mmCIF file of C-alpha atoms in Angstrom:
data_model
loop_
_atom_site.group_PDB
_atom_site.id
_atom_site.type_symbol
_atom_site.label_atom_id
_atom_site.label_comp_id
_atom_site.label_asym_id
_atom_site.label_seq_id
_atom_site.Cartn_x
_atom_site.Cartn_y
_atom_site.Cartn_z
ATOM 1 C CA MET A 1 0.146 0.255 0.465
ATOM 2 C CA LYS A 2 0.934 3.387 -0.358
ATOM 3 C CA GLU A 3 2.993 5.488 1.838
ATOM 4 C CA PHE A 4 1.763 9.265 3.433
ATOM 5 C CA PRO A 5 3.627 11.310 5.694
ATOM 6 C CA LEU A 6 2.134 11.402 8.875
ATOM 7 C CA GLN A 7 2.771 13.779 11.806
ATOM 8 C CA ILE A 8 1.138 13.326 15.208
ATOM 9 C CA VAL A 9 1.489 16.624 17.661
ATOM 10 C CA THR A 10 0.261 18.137 20.631
ATOM 11 C CA PRO A 11 1.538 21.326 22.109
ATOM 12 C CA ASP A 12 4.040 19.992 24.120
ATOM 13 C CA LYS A 13 5.067 16.894 22.194
ATOM 14 C CA THR A 14 5.988 15.248 18.393
ATOM 15 C CA VAL A 15 3.695 11.769 19.368
ATOM 16 C CA LEU A 16 4.357 10.880 15.718
ATOM 17 C CA ASP A 17 6.653 11.657 12.470
ATOM 18 C CA GLY A 18 6.491 9.317 9.580
ATOM 19 C CA ASN A 19 5.165 7.866 7.227
ATOM 20 C CA ALA A 20 2.151 5.478 6.930
ATOM 21 C CA THR A 21 -0.251 3.871 4.914
ATOM 22 C CA SER A 22 -3.795 4.148 7.031
ATOM 23 C CA LEU A 23 -5.466 6.884 9.064
ATOM 24 C CA LEU A 24 -8.847 6.409 11.021
ATOM 25 C CA ILE A 25 -9.259 8.670 13.730
ATOM 26 C CA ARG A 26 -12.769 10.533 14.588
ATOM 27 C CA THR A 27 -13.659 14.047 13.866
ATOM 28 C CA ALA A 28 -16.206 15.935 14.606
ATOM 29 C CA ALA A 29 -18.339 14.837 11.932
ATOM 30 C CA GLY A 30 -17.912 11.256 12.318
ATOM 31 C CA ASP A 31 -15.234 8.239 12.192
ATOM 32 C CA VAL A 32 -13.047 9.061 9.209
ATOM 33 C CA GLU A 33 -9.600 6.093 7.298
ATOM 34 C CA ILE A 34 -7.130 8.868 5.571
ATOM 35 C CA LEU A 35 -4.727 6.851 2.572
ATOM 36 C CA ALA A 36 -2.660 7.774 0.482
ATOM 37 C CA GLY A 37 -4.207 10.279 -2.556
ATOM 38 C CA HIS A 38 -6.669 11.992 0.050
ATOM 39 C CA ALA A 39 -8.844 14.686 -1.589
ATOM 40 C CA GLU A 40 -7.602 17.907 0.600
ATOM 41 C CA LEU A 41 -9.121 17.836 4.071
ATOM 42 C CA LEU A 42 -9.622 20.511 7.486
ATOM 43 C CA SER A 43 -12.160 19.033 10.223
ATOM 44 C CA ALA A 44 -11.927 19.833 14.131
ATOM 45 C CA LEU A 45 -10.818 16.549 16.422
ATOM 46 C CA GLY A 46 -13.189 14.741 18.793
ATOM 47 C CA THR A 47 -12.501 12.286 21.638
ATOM 48 C CA GLY A 48 -11.704 9.402 20.455
ATOM 49 C CA ARG A 49 -9.400 5.975 19.356
ATOM 50 C CA ALA A 50 -7.237 6.645 16.062
ATOM 51 C CA ARG A 51 -5.697 3.619 14.611
ATOM 52 C CA ILE A 52 -2.491 4.107 12.737
ATOM 53 C CA ARG A 53 -0.859 1.796 10.115
ATOM 54 C CA PHE A 54 1.947 1.263 8.979
ATOM 55 C CA ALA A 55 4.453 -0.655 5.853
ATOM 56 C CA ASP A 56 5.028 -3.745 7.493
ATOM 57 C CA GLY A 57 1.132 -3.601 7.963
ATOM 58 C CA SER A 58 2.039 -3.580 11.852
ATOM 59 C CA GLU A 59 -0.378 -1.031 13.485
ATOM 60 C CA THR A 60 -0.987 1.182 16.827
ATOM 61 C CA LEU A 61 -3.646 2.451 18.194
ATOM 62 C CA ALA A 62 -3.924 6.282 19.810
ATOM 63 C CA SER A 63 -6.178 7.736 22.117
ATOM 64 C CA VAL A 64 -6.810 11.318 20.447
ATOM 65 C CA SER A 65 -9.281 14.339 21.793
ATOM 66 C CA GLY A 66 -9.572 17.360 20.312
ATOM 67 C CA GLY A 67 -7.946 19.752 18.326
ATOM 68 C CA PHE A 68 -7.354 19.986 13.579
ATOM 69 C CA LEU A 69 -7.298 17.438 10.837
ATOM 70 C CA SER A 70 -5.969 18.738 7.803
ATOM 71 C CA VAL A 71 -4.797 17.197 4.691
ATOM 72 C CA SER A 72 -2.724 19.552 2.382
ATOM 73 C CA GLY A 73 -0.306 18.332 0.038
ATOM 74 C CA GLY A 74 -0.206 14.818 0.446
ATOM 75 C CA LYS A 75 0.779 15.445 4.196
ATOM 76 C CA VAL A 76 -1.023 14.712 7.517
ATOM 77 C CA CYS A 77 -1.353 17.034 9.961
ATOM 78 C CA VAL A 78 -2.276 16.592 13.535
ATOM 79 C CA ALA A 79 -2.671 18.999 15.612
ATOM 80 C CA ALA A 80 -4.438 17.615 18.843
ATOM 81 C CA THR A 81 -4.386 19.453 22.440
ATOM 82 C CA ALA A 82 -4.051 15.080 23.543
ATOM 83 C CA ALA A 83 -2.436 12.781 22.031
ATOM 84 C CA GLU A 84 -0.824 10.044 23.337
ATOM 85 C CA LEU A 85 0.463 6.469 22.206
ATOM 86 C CA SER A 86 -1.224 3.099 23.297
ATOM 87 C CA ASP A 87 2.175 2.211 25.190
ATOM 88 C CA GLU A 88 2.398 5.254 26.574
ATOM 89 C CA VAL A 89 -1.671 5.040 28.197
ATOM 90 C CA ASP A 90 -0.902 4.003 31.794
ATOM 91 C CA LEU A 91 -4.513 1.829 32.459
ATOM 92 C CA ALA A 92 -3.495 2.381 36.180
ATOM 93 C CA ARG A 93 -3.771 6.359 35.695
ATOM 94 C CA ALA A 94 -6.726 6.615 32.960
ATOM 95 C CA GLU A 95 -8.786 4.197 35.019
ATOM 96 C CA ALA A 96 -8.285 6.455 38.148
ATOM 97 C CA ALA A 97 -8.909 9.182 36.246
ATOM 98 C CA ARG A 98 -12.999 7.727 35.121
ATOM 99 C CA GLN A 99 -13.914 7.008 38.646
ATOM 100 C CA ARG A 100 -13.237 10.773 38.906
ATOM 101 C CA ALA A 101 -14.878 11.373 36.241
ATOM 102 C CA GLU A 102 -18.110 9.745 37.153
ATOM 103 C CA GLU A 103 -17.935 11.264 40.579
ATOM 104 C CA ARG A 104 -18.020 14.390 39.609
ATOM 105 C CA ILE A 105 -21.045 13.487 37.527
ATOM 106 C CA ARG A 106 -23.153 12.233 40.140
ATOM 107 C CA ASN A 107 -22.278 15.008 42.061
ATOM 108 C CA ALA A 108 -22.787 17.761 39.282
ATOM 109 C CA LYS A 109 -24.342 21.868 40.280
ATOM 110 C CA ASP A 110 -24.405 23.049 37.893
ATOM 111 C CA LYS A 111 -24.616 21.968 34.016
ATOM 112 C CA ASP A 112 -20.987 23.594 33.102
ATOM 113 C CA GLU A 113 -19.721 21.166 35.257
ATOM 114 C CA ILE A 114 -21.368 18.418 33.608
ATOM 115 C CA THR A 115 -20.586 19.291 30.469
ATOM 116 C CA LEU A 116 -16.825 19.315 32.280
ATOM 117 C CA ALA A 117 -16.976 16.251 34.089
ATOM 118 C CA LYS A 118 -17.887 14.783 30.342
ATOM 119 C CA ALA A 119 -15.115 15.829 28.412
ATOM 120 C CA LYS A 120 -13.248 14.329 31.164
ATOM 121 C CA LEU A 121 -15.125 10.592 31.552
ATOM 122 C CA ALA A 122 -14.663 11.177 27.444
ATOM 123 C CA ARG A 123 -10.706 10.566 26.902
ATOM 124 C CA ALA A 124 -10.213 8.352 29.862
ATOM 125 C CA LEU A 125 -12.998 6.099 28.409
ATOM 126 C CA SER A 126 -11.309 6.806 24.802
ATOM 127 C CA ARG A 127 -7.588 6.012 26.629
ATOM 128 C CA ILE A 128 -8.321 2.342 28.318
ATOM 129 C CA SER A 129 -10.049 1.815 25.046
ATOM 130 C CA VAL A 130 -6.349 2.105 23.742
ATOM 131 C CA LYS A 131 -4.943 -0.100 25.809
ATOM 132 C CA THR A 132 -7.991 -2.753 25.990
ATOM 133 C CA ALA A 133 -8.741 -3.872 22.522
ATOM 134 C CA LYS A 134 -6.369 -5.213 21.247
ATOM 135 C CA MET B 1 37.678 44.931 62.420
ATOM 136 C CA ASN B 2 34.692 43.116 64.011
ATOM 137 C CA ASP B 3 32.560 44.710 61.496
ATOM 138 C CA ILE B 4 34.195 44.003 58.335
ATOM 139 C CA LYS B 5 34.836 40.810 59.239
ATOM 140 C CA ALA B 6 30.647 39.368 59.759
ATOM 141 C CA ARG B 7 29.823 43.173 56.273
ATOM 142 C CA ILE B 8 32.295 40.050 54.601
ATOM 143 C CA LYS B 9 30.734 37.413 55.602
ATOM 144 C CA SER B 10 27.301 38.175 54.852
ATOM 145 C CA VAL B 11 27.850 39.313 51.360
ATOM 146 C CA ASN B 12 29.642 36.307 51.080
ATOM 147 C CA SER B 13 26.591 34.195 52.604
ATOM 148 C CA THR B 14 24.396 36.355 49.701
ATOM 149 C CA MET B 15 26.285 35.779 47.273
ATOM 150 C CA GLN B 16 25.927 31.876 47.693
ATOM 151 C CA ILE B 17 22.524 31.899 47.118
ATOM 152 C CA THR B 18 22.337 34.309 43.721
ATOM 153 C CA LYS B 19 25.588 31.283 42.416
ATOM 154 C CA ALA B 20 22.783 28.343 43.319
ATOM 155 C CA MET B 21 19.724 30.483 41.725
ATOM 156 C CA GLU B 22 22.000 31.422 38.320
ATOM 157 C CA LEU B 23 22.454 27.810 39.079
ATOM 158 C CA VAL B 24 18.249 26.946 38.712
ATOM 159 C CA ALA B 25 17.921 30.031 36.658
ATOM 160 C CA THR B 26 20.364 28.250 33.405
ATOM 161 C CA SER B 27 18.993 25.015 33.193
ATOM 162 C CA LYS B 28 15.283 26.053 33.391
ATOM 163 C CA LEU B 29 15.992 27.972 30.642
ATOM 164 C CA ARG B 30 17.739 24.998 28.626
ATOM 165 C CA ARG B 31 13.955 23.311 29.689
ATOM 166 C CA ALA B 32 11.899 26.309 28.683
ATOM 167 C CA LYS B 33 13.688 26.517 25.644
ATOM 168 C CA LEU B 34 12.563 23.348 24.742
ATOM 169 C CA ARG B 35 9.592 23.249 25.507
ATOM 170 C CA ALA B 36 9.075 26.654 23.367
ATOM 171 C CA GLU B 37 10.763 24.891 20.392
ATOM 172 C CA GLN B 38 7.546 21.681 20.886
ATOM 173 C CA SER B 39 5.221 24.147 20.822
ATOM 174 C CA GLU B 40 5.670 25.153 17.326
ATOM 175 C CA ALA B 41 4.892 22.386 15.140
ATOM 176 C CA TYR B 42 1.268 22.567 17.060
ATOM 177 C CA THR B 43 0.828 26.876 16.375
ATOM 178 C CA ARG B 44 1.981 25.928 13.033
ATOM 179 C CA ILE B 45 -0.268 23.904 11.831
ATOM 180 C CA ALA B 46 -3.568 25.569 14.286
ATOM 181 C CA MET B 47 -1.997 28.799 12.291
ATOM 182 C CA ALA B 48 -1.798 27.192 8.744
ATOM 183 C CA ALA B 49 -5.390 25.674 9.181
ATOM 184 C CA MET B 50 -7.102 28.876 10.686
ATOM 185 C CA ASP B 51 -5.507 31.333 8.177
ATOM 186 C CA GLU B 52 -7.857 29.309 5.811
ATOM 187 C CA ILE B 53 -10.881 29.446 7.257
ATOM 188 C CA LEU B 54 -10.933 32.968 8.413
ATOM 189 C CA ARG B 55 -9.801 33.661 4.116
ATOM 190 C CA ALA B 56 -12.346 31.725 3.255
ATOM 191 C CA PRO B 57 -15.687 33.688 1.706
ATOM 192 C CA GLY B 58 -17.983 30.919 4.364
ATOM 193 C CA VAL B 59 -17.110 32.541 8.186
ATOM 194 C CA SER B 60 -17.793 36.109 6.658
ATOM 195 C CA GLU B 61 -21.156 35.707 9.542
ATOM 196 C CA SER B 62 -18.979 34.242 12.346
ATOM 197 C CA PRO B 63 -19.592 35.996 15.702
ATOM 198 C CA TYR B 64 -16.093 35.545 16.447
ATOM 199 C CA THR B 65 -15.060 37.400 13.594
ATOM 200 C CA LYS B 66 -16.776 41.025 13.738
ATOM 201 C CA THR B 67 -15.921 43.364 15.383
ATOM 202 C CA ARG B 68 -18.333 45.073 18.642
ATOM 203 C CA ALA B 69 -19.376 47.800 19.303
ATOM 204 C CA GLY B 70 -18.342 47.383 23.750
ATOM 205 C CA GLY B 71 -14.947 48.751 24.757
ATOM 206 C CA LYS B 72 -14.603 46.088 27.351
ATOM 207 C CA VAL B 73 -11.353 44.454 26.817
ATOM 208 C CA LEU B 74 -9.913 41.017 28.732
ATOM 209 C CA TYR B 75 -6.683 40.328 29.497
ATOM 210 C CA VAL B 76 -5.198 36.817 29.519
ATOM 211 C CA VAL B 77 -1.393 37.949 31.509
ATOM 212 C CA ILE B 78 1.084 35.823 31.482
ATOM 213 C CA ALA B 79 3.924 36.683 34.268
ATOM 214 C CA GLY B 80 5.778 34.518 37.069
ATOM 215 C CA ASP B 81 5.593 32.910 39.867
ATOM 216 C CA ARG B 82 8.856 34.447 41.696
ATOM 217 C CA GLY B 83 10.698 38.287 41.931
ATOM 218 C CA LEU B 84 14.471 38.210 41.732
ATOM 219 C CA ALA B 85 13.969 38.294 37.836
ATOM 220 C CA GLY B 86 15.214 42.071 36.719
ATOM 221 C CA GLY B 87 12.448 44.477 36.034
ATOM 222 C CA PHE B 88 10.545 40.481 34.357
ATOM 223 C CA ASN B 89 7.105 41.020 36.523
ATOM 224 C CA ALA B 90 7.125 45.065 36.520
ATOM 225 C CA GLY B 91 7.209 44.905 32.426
ATOM 226 C CA ILE B 92 4.151 43.352 32.005
ATOM 227 C CA PHE B 93 2.226 44.325 33.739
ATOM 228 C CA ARG B 94 3.563 48.535 32.179
ATOM 229 C CA THR B 95 2.413 46.932 29.224
ATOM 230 C CA VAL B 96 -1.270 46.712 30.502
ATOM 231 C CA ALA B 97 -1.322 49.419 32.327
ATOM 232 C CA ALA B 98 -0.138 51.624 28.649
ATOM 233 C CA LEU B 99 -3.256 49.388 26.313
ATOM 234 C CA GLY B 100 -5.218 50.737 29.403
ATOM 235 C CA LEU B 101 -6.835 49.143 31.927
ATOM 236 C CA GLU B 102 -10.030 51.668 32.308
ATOM 237 C CA ASN B 103 -12.992 49.383 32.072
ATOM 238 C CA ALA B 104 -10.798 45.688 31.583
ATOM 239 C CA LEU B 105 -11.104 41.848 32.584
ATOM 240 C CA VAL B 106 -8.032 40.770 33.288
ATOM 241 C CA LEU B 107 -7.080 37.178 33.986
ATOM 242 C CA PRO B 108 -3.960 36.580 34.996
ATOM 243 C CA VAL B 109 -1.525 34.071 34.968
ATOM 244 C CA GLY B 110 1.499 33.143 37.507
ATOM 245 C CA LYS B 111 1.701 33.994 40.956
ATOM 246 C CA LYS B 112 2.369 37.673 41.201
ATOM 247 C CA ALA B 113 -0.216 38.217 37.937
ATOM 248 C CA VAL B 114 -3.001 36.864 39.848
ATOM 249 C CA GLU B 115 -1.435 39.060 43.629
ATOM 250 C CA TYR B 116 -0.929 41.674 41.286
ATOM 251 C CA TYR B 117 -4.493 41.831 39.940
ATOM 252 C CA ARG B 118 -6.915 40.501 42.448
ATOM 253 C CA THR B 119 -7.105 43.976 44.408
ATOM 254 C CA ARG B 120 -6.398 45.961 40.792
ATOM 255 C CA ALA B 121 -9.037 45.047 38.930
ATOM 256 C CA THR B 122 -11.943 42.555 38.376
ATOM 257 C CA CYS B 123 -10.195 38.669 37.426
ATOM 258 C CA LEU B 124 -12.230 36.618 35.042
ATOM 259 C CA SER B 125 -10.406 33.503 37.225
ATOM 260 C CA ASP B 126 -7.845 33.614 40.083
ATOM 261 C CA ALA B 127 -6.710 29.880 39.862
ATOM 262 C CA PHE B 128 -4.848 29.131 36.960
ATOM 263 C CA SER B 129 -1.227 29.960 38.527
ATOM 264 C CA PRO B 130 1.832 28.101 39.699
ATOM 265 C CA ILE B 131 3.259 29.206 36.562
ATOM 266 C CA ASP B 132 5.550 26.381 36.945
ATOM 267 C CA ASP B 133 4.103 23.196 36.485
ATOM 268 C CA MET B 134 1.799 24.252 34.484
ATOM 269 C CA THR B 135 0.527 21.843 31.668
ATOM 270 C CA VAL B 136 -1.664 21.796 28.334
ATOM 271 C CA GLY B 137 -4.621 21.091 29.866
ATOM 272 C CA ALA B 138 -4.855 24.103 31.707
ATOM 273 C CA ALA B 139 -4.109 26.770 28.346
ATOM 274 C CA MET B 140 -6.961 24.663 26.656
ATOM 275 C CA ARG B 141 -9.314 25.245 30.266
ATOM 276 C CA MET B 142 -8.865 28.931 29.547
ATOM 277 C CA ALA B 143 -9.045 28.740 26.313
ATOM 278 C CA GLU B 144 -12.922 27.644 26.592
ATOM 279 C CA LEU B 145 -13.223 30.156 29.620
ATOM 280 C CA LEU B 146 -12.266 32.715 26.839
ATOM 281 C CA VAL B 147 -14.472 31.463 24.346
ATOM 282 C CA ARG B 148 -17.336 31.199 27.007
ATOM 283 C CA GLY B 149 -17.333 34.320 28.239
ATOM 284 C CA PHE B 150 -17.080 36.145 24.652
ATOM 285 C CA ASP B 151 -19.626 34.723 23.479
ATOM 286 C CA GLU B 152 -21.193 35.252 27.204
ATOM 287 C CA GLU B 153 -20.248 38.751 25.463
ATOM 288 C CA LYS B 154 -18.396 39.471 28.761
ATOM 289 C CA PHE B 155 -15.661 41.434 26.991
ATOM 290 C CA ASP B 156 -15.136 42.683 23.337
ATOM 291 C CA ARG B 157 -11.632 42.165 22.625
ATOM 292 C CA ALA B 158 -8.658 39.607 23.776
ATOM 293 C CA VAL B 159 -5.803 40.211 24.289
ATOM 294 C CA LEU B 160 -2.550 38.465 24.804
ATOM 295 C CA VAL B 161 0.176 39.485 26.426
ATOM 296 C CA TYR B 162 2.535 38.390 27.565
ATOM 297 C CA THR B 163 6.758 38.246 27.626
ATOM 298 C CA ARG B 164 8.814 36.970 24.118
ATOM 299 C CA PHE B 165 11.970 35.055 23.987
ATOM 300 C CA VAL B 166 14.083 37.086 21.826
ATOM 301 C CA SER B 167 17.322 35.949 23.200
ATOM 302 C CA MET B 168 19.628 35.207 26.448
ATOM 303 C CA ILE B 169 20.184 38.608 27.737
ATOM 304 C CA SER B 170 16.783 40.231 25.824
ATOM 305 C CA GLN B 171 13.192 39.695 26.530
ATOM 306 C CA VAL B 172 10.733 42.155 25.819
ATOM 307 C CA PRO B 173 6.730 42.521 26.518
ATOM 308 C CA THR B 174 4.478 41.383 23.937
ATOM 309 C CA TYR B 175 1.282 41.317 23.039
ATOM 310 C CA THR B 176 -1.171 39.889 20.066
ATOM 311 C CA GLU B 177 -5.208 40.153 19.919
ATOM 312 C CA LEU B 178 -7.546 36.436 19.962
ATOM 313 C CA LEU B 179 -10.838 37.853 19.773
ATOM 314 C CA PRO B 180 -12.589 38.671 17.453
ATOM 315 C CA LEU B 181 -10.537 36.989 14.571
ATOM 316 C CA LYS B 182 -9.768 39.262 12.506
ATOM 317 C CA ARG B 183 -10.579 37.702 8.424
ATOM 318 C CA GLY B 184 -8.078 37.285 5.623
ATOM 319 C CA GLU B 185 -9.478 37.617 1.503
ATOM 320 C CA GLY B 186 -8.584 35.803 -1.425
ATOM 321 C CA GLY B 187 -8.883 32.450 -0.065
ATOM 322 C CA GLN B 188 -11.490 29.829 -0.848
ATOM 323 C CA ASP B 189 -13.814 27.283 1.743
ATOM 324 C CA PRO B 190 -11.797 25.293 2.524
ATOM 325 C CA VAL B 191 -12.806 21.293 2.042
ATOM 326 C CA THR B 192 -14.714 19.675 4.937
ATOM 327 C CA ASP B 193 -17.561 17.715 5.674
ATOM 328 C CA GLU B 194 -18.081 20.046 8.223
ATOM 329 C CA ASP B 195 -19.851 23.373 8.227
ATOM 330 C CA ILE B 196 -17.378 26.492 8.818
ATOM 331 C CA GLU B 197 -19.226 28.423 11.031
ATOM 332 C CA GLU B 198 -19.679 25.072 12.638
ATOM 333 C CA LEU B 199 -15.567 23.875 11.701
ATOM 334 C CA LEU B 200 -14.315 27.123 12.779
ATOM 335 C CA ALA B 201 -16.580 27.313 16.809
ATOM 336 C CA GLN B 202 -15.210 24.218 17.251
ATOM 337 C CA LEU B 203 -11.561 24.939 16.655
ATOM 338 C CA LEU B 204 -10.956 27.924 18.761
ATOM 339 C CA PRO B 205 -11.063 26.692 21.746
ATOM 340 C CA PRO B 206 -7.562 24.369 20.039
ATOM 341 C CA TYR B 207 -6.329 26.894 18.853
ATOM 342 C CA LEU B 208 -6.420 29.738 21.639
ATOM 343 C CA GLY B 209 -5.227 26.888 23.369
ATOM 344 C CA GLY B 210 -2.505 26.721 21.445
ATOM 345 C CA LEU B 211 -1.527 30.146 21.044
ATOM 346 C CA ILE B 212 -1.964 30.743 25.180
ATOM 347 C CA TRP B 213 0.417 27.609 25.722
ATOM 348 C CA GLY B 214 3.760 29.059 23.248
ATOM 349 C CA ALA B 215 2.494 31.894 25.079
ATOM 350 C CA ILE B 216 3.391 30.284 27.938
ATOM 351 C CA ALA B 217 6.431 28.782 27.203
ATOM 352 C CA GLN B 218 8.134 31.913 26.095
ATOM 353 C CA SER B 219 6.960 33.697 29.354
ATOM 354 C CA LEU B 220 8.806 30.853 30.409
ATOM 355 C CA ALA B 221 11.984 31.070 29.191
ATOM 356 C CA ALA B 222 12.434 34.859 28.778
ATOM 357 C CA GLU B 223 11.074 34.843 33.704
ATOM 358 C CA SER B 224 14.636 32.540 33.386
ATOM 359 C CA GLY B 225 16.573 34.673 31.131
ATOM 360 C CA ALA B 226 15.782 37.420 33.463
ATOM 361 C CA ARG B 227 16.557 35.968 35.995
ATOM 362 C CA ARG B 228 20.052 34.719 35.068
ATOM 363 C CA THR B 229 21.127 37.564 33.828
ATOM 364 C CA ALA B 230 19.918 39.542 37.121
ATOM 365 C CA MET B 231 21.177 37.187 39.276
ATOM 366 C CA ASN B 232 24.586 36.982 37.592
ATOM 367 C CA ALA B 233 24.836 41.268 37.992
ATOM 368 C CA ALA B 234 24.133 40.592 41.551
ATOM 369 C CA ASN B 235 26.407 37.849 41.258
ATOM 370 C CA LYS B 236 29.101 40.549 40.289
ATOM 371 C CA ASN B 237 27.384 43.272 42.724
ATOM 372 C CA ALA B 238 29.270 40.836 46.192
ATOM 373 C CA GLU B 239 32.521 39.527 44.889
ATOM 374 C CA GLU B 240 32.823 42.942 43.359
ATOM 375 C CA MET B 241 32.041 45.023 47.357
ATOM 376 C CA ILE B 242 33.754 41.340 48.783
ATOM 377 C CA GLU B 243 36.769 42.754 46.421
ATOM 378 C CA SER B 244 36.785 46.248 48.162
ATOM 379 C CA LEU B 245 35.356 45.024 51.946
ATOM 380 C CA GLY B 246 38.790 42.980 52.239
ATOM 381 C CA LEU B 247 40.724 46.260 50.764
ATOM 382 C CA SER B 248 39.613 47.967 53.726
ATOM 383 C CA TYR B 249 39.668 45.073 56.552
ATOM 384 C CA ASN B 250 43.343 44.491 55.204
ATOM 385 C CA ARG B 251 44.201 47.945 55.950
ATOM 386 C CA ALA B 252 42.781 47.872 58.841
ATOM 387 C CA ARG B 253 44.412 45.289 60.183
ATOM 388 C CA GLN B 254 48.039 46.822 58.937
ATOM 389 C CA ALA B 255 47.112 49.635 60.830
ATOM 390 C CA MET B 256 46.390 47.904 64.472
ATOM 391 C CA ILE B 257 49.812 46.489 63.981
ATOM 392 C CA THR B 258 51.486 49.536 63.428
ATOM 393 C CA GLN B 259 49.695 51.243 65.752
ATOM 394 C CA GLU B 260 50.622 47.964 67.778
ATOM 395 C CA ILE B 261 53.735 48.774 67.495
ATOM 396 C CA THR B 262 53.769 52.344 67.815
ATOM 397 C CA GLU B 263 52.214 51.360 71.350
ATOM 398 C CA ILE B 264 55.500 48.868 72.181
ATOM 399 C CA VAL B 265 57.902 51.120 70.744
ATOM 400 C CA SER B 266 57.339 54.099 72.956
ATOM 401 C CA GLY B 267 56.626 52.506 76.241
ATOM 402 C CA ALA B 268 60.080 50.298 75.182
ATOM 403 C CA GLU B 269 62.010 54.137 75.243
ATOM 404 C CA ALA B 270 59.793 55.013 78.190
ATOM 405 C CA LEU B 271 61.805 52.677 80.707
#
């Protein structure tokens, strides 16, 4: 399969910079799969699991939340507010974050708190799913 | 003579502290510079995407690009956690004052900024401190707070004030307009699955968060740079002081010896 250059960055680190053959990622509009030669695209990322396939057939999962997805000039750039490859995810921490978020939702007093906690929960769930869905 | 000895001792111990602070500032500066460089890739992608959206004809109706009649300004002010960095914090506060604090809101970031504006201005939130171990998540929360405040018309403009790290010896207080966004011209609607205004609204928080994070990284590097310079000057002063105090000490000691000899000689002569 044809390869394309893929860069996944967050404000504080470069998560991935190399070539891939496929990127499946959740945007605000839904899941999209990007292969080499994809048309120009600009999209907002949702919170969820991303799957990256490489030329040697191996694949890796990543938890990605919020930010930009841009396909331009054959180059695919993901600028996420938070992103972790599956082997970087700390399952115990994610599990703890999930419990905290669930508790927050139960005890929330106003709408803002619920929205915030729900976003936290989504991120924790996405991290957990990246780790457990092997 | 004992006076001078005590002073030399005290200057020496002060110098030990300033020397240690210089070393700490140097290593912190290295880390902060790395962090600032690291954030550039994200900012580049975010700005390119935003630029494309802002030049698209489709966003002409977005509330985020409209200039509002009201003159209420929100300043996001990024300062440090500690003093002893020359004019670093004062420089930032002066820049904000020059921009005009009347009818303004402030979102202070860093201990010094929170302390300073708590009594001098209306703060949007005083939760963003300390700045030293702040995470990207905090920058994103600030961005969300900004967007929400702008939506609720708590302010009509948002300006980010921070110190730019130019070089080891030069740090410049500077500001950028965050909101409303400036429209560009001559572009086309980008290819996307979403409504372009919807896309803008979704991308705005991560975009602003990236800018704020970049400014925090710059400011931390600038603070360490300023502190290093200040501590370096303090060390030089202390060294000079010890040298001149040492001279006076020796002179005083010599005078004492001379006097003792004179006394002994004149005592012997009197016999």
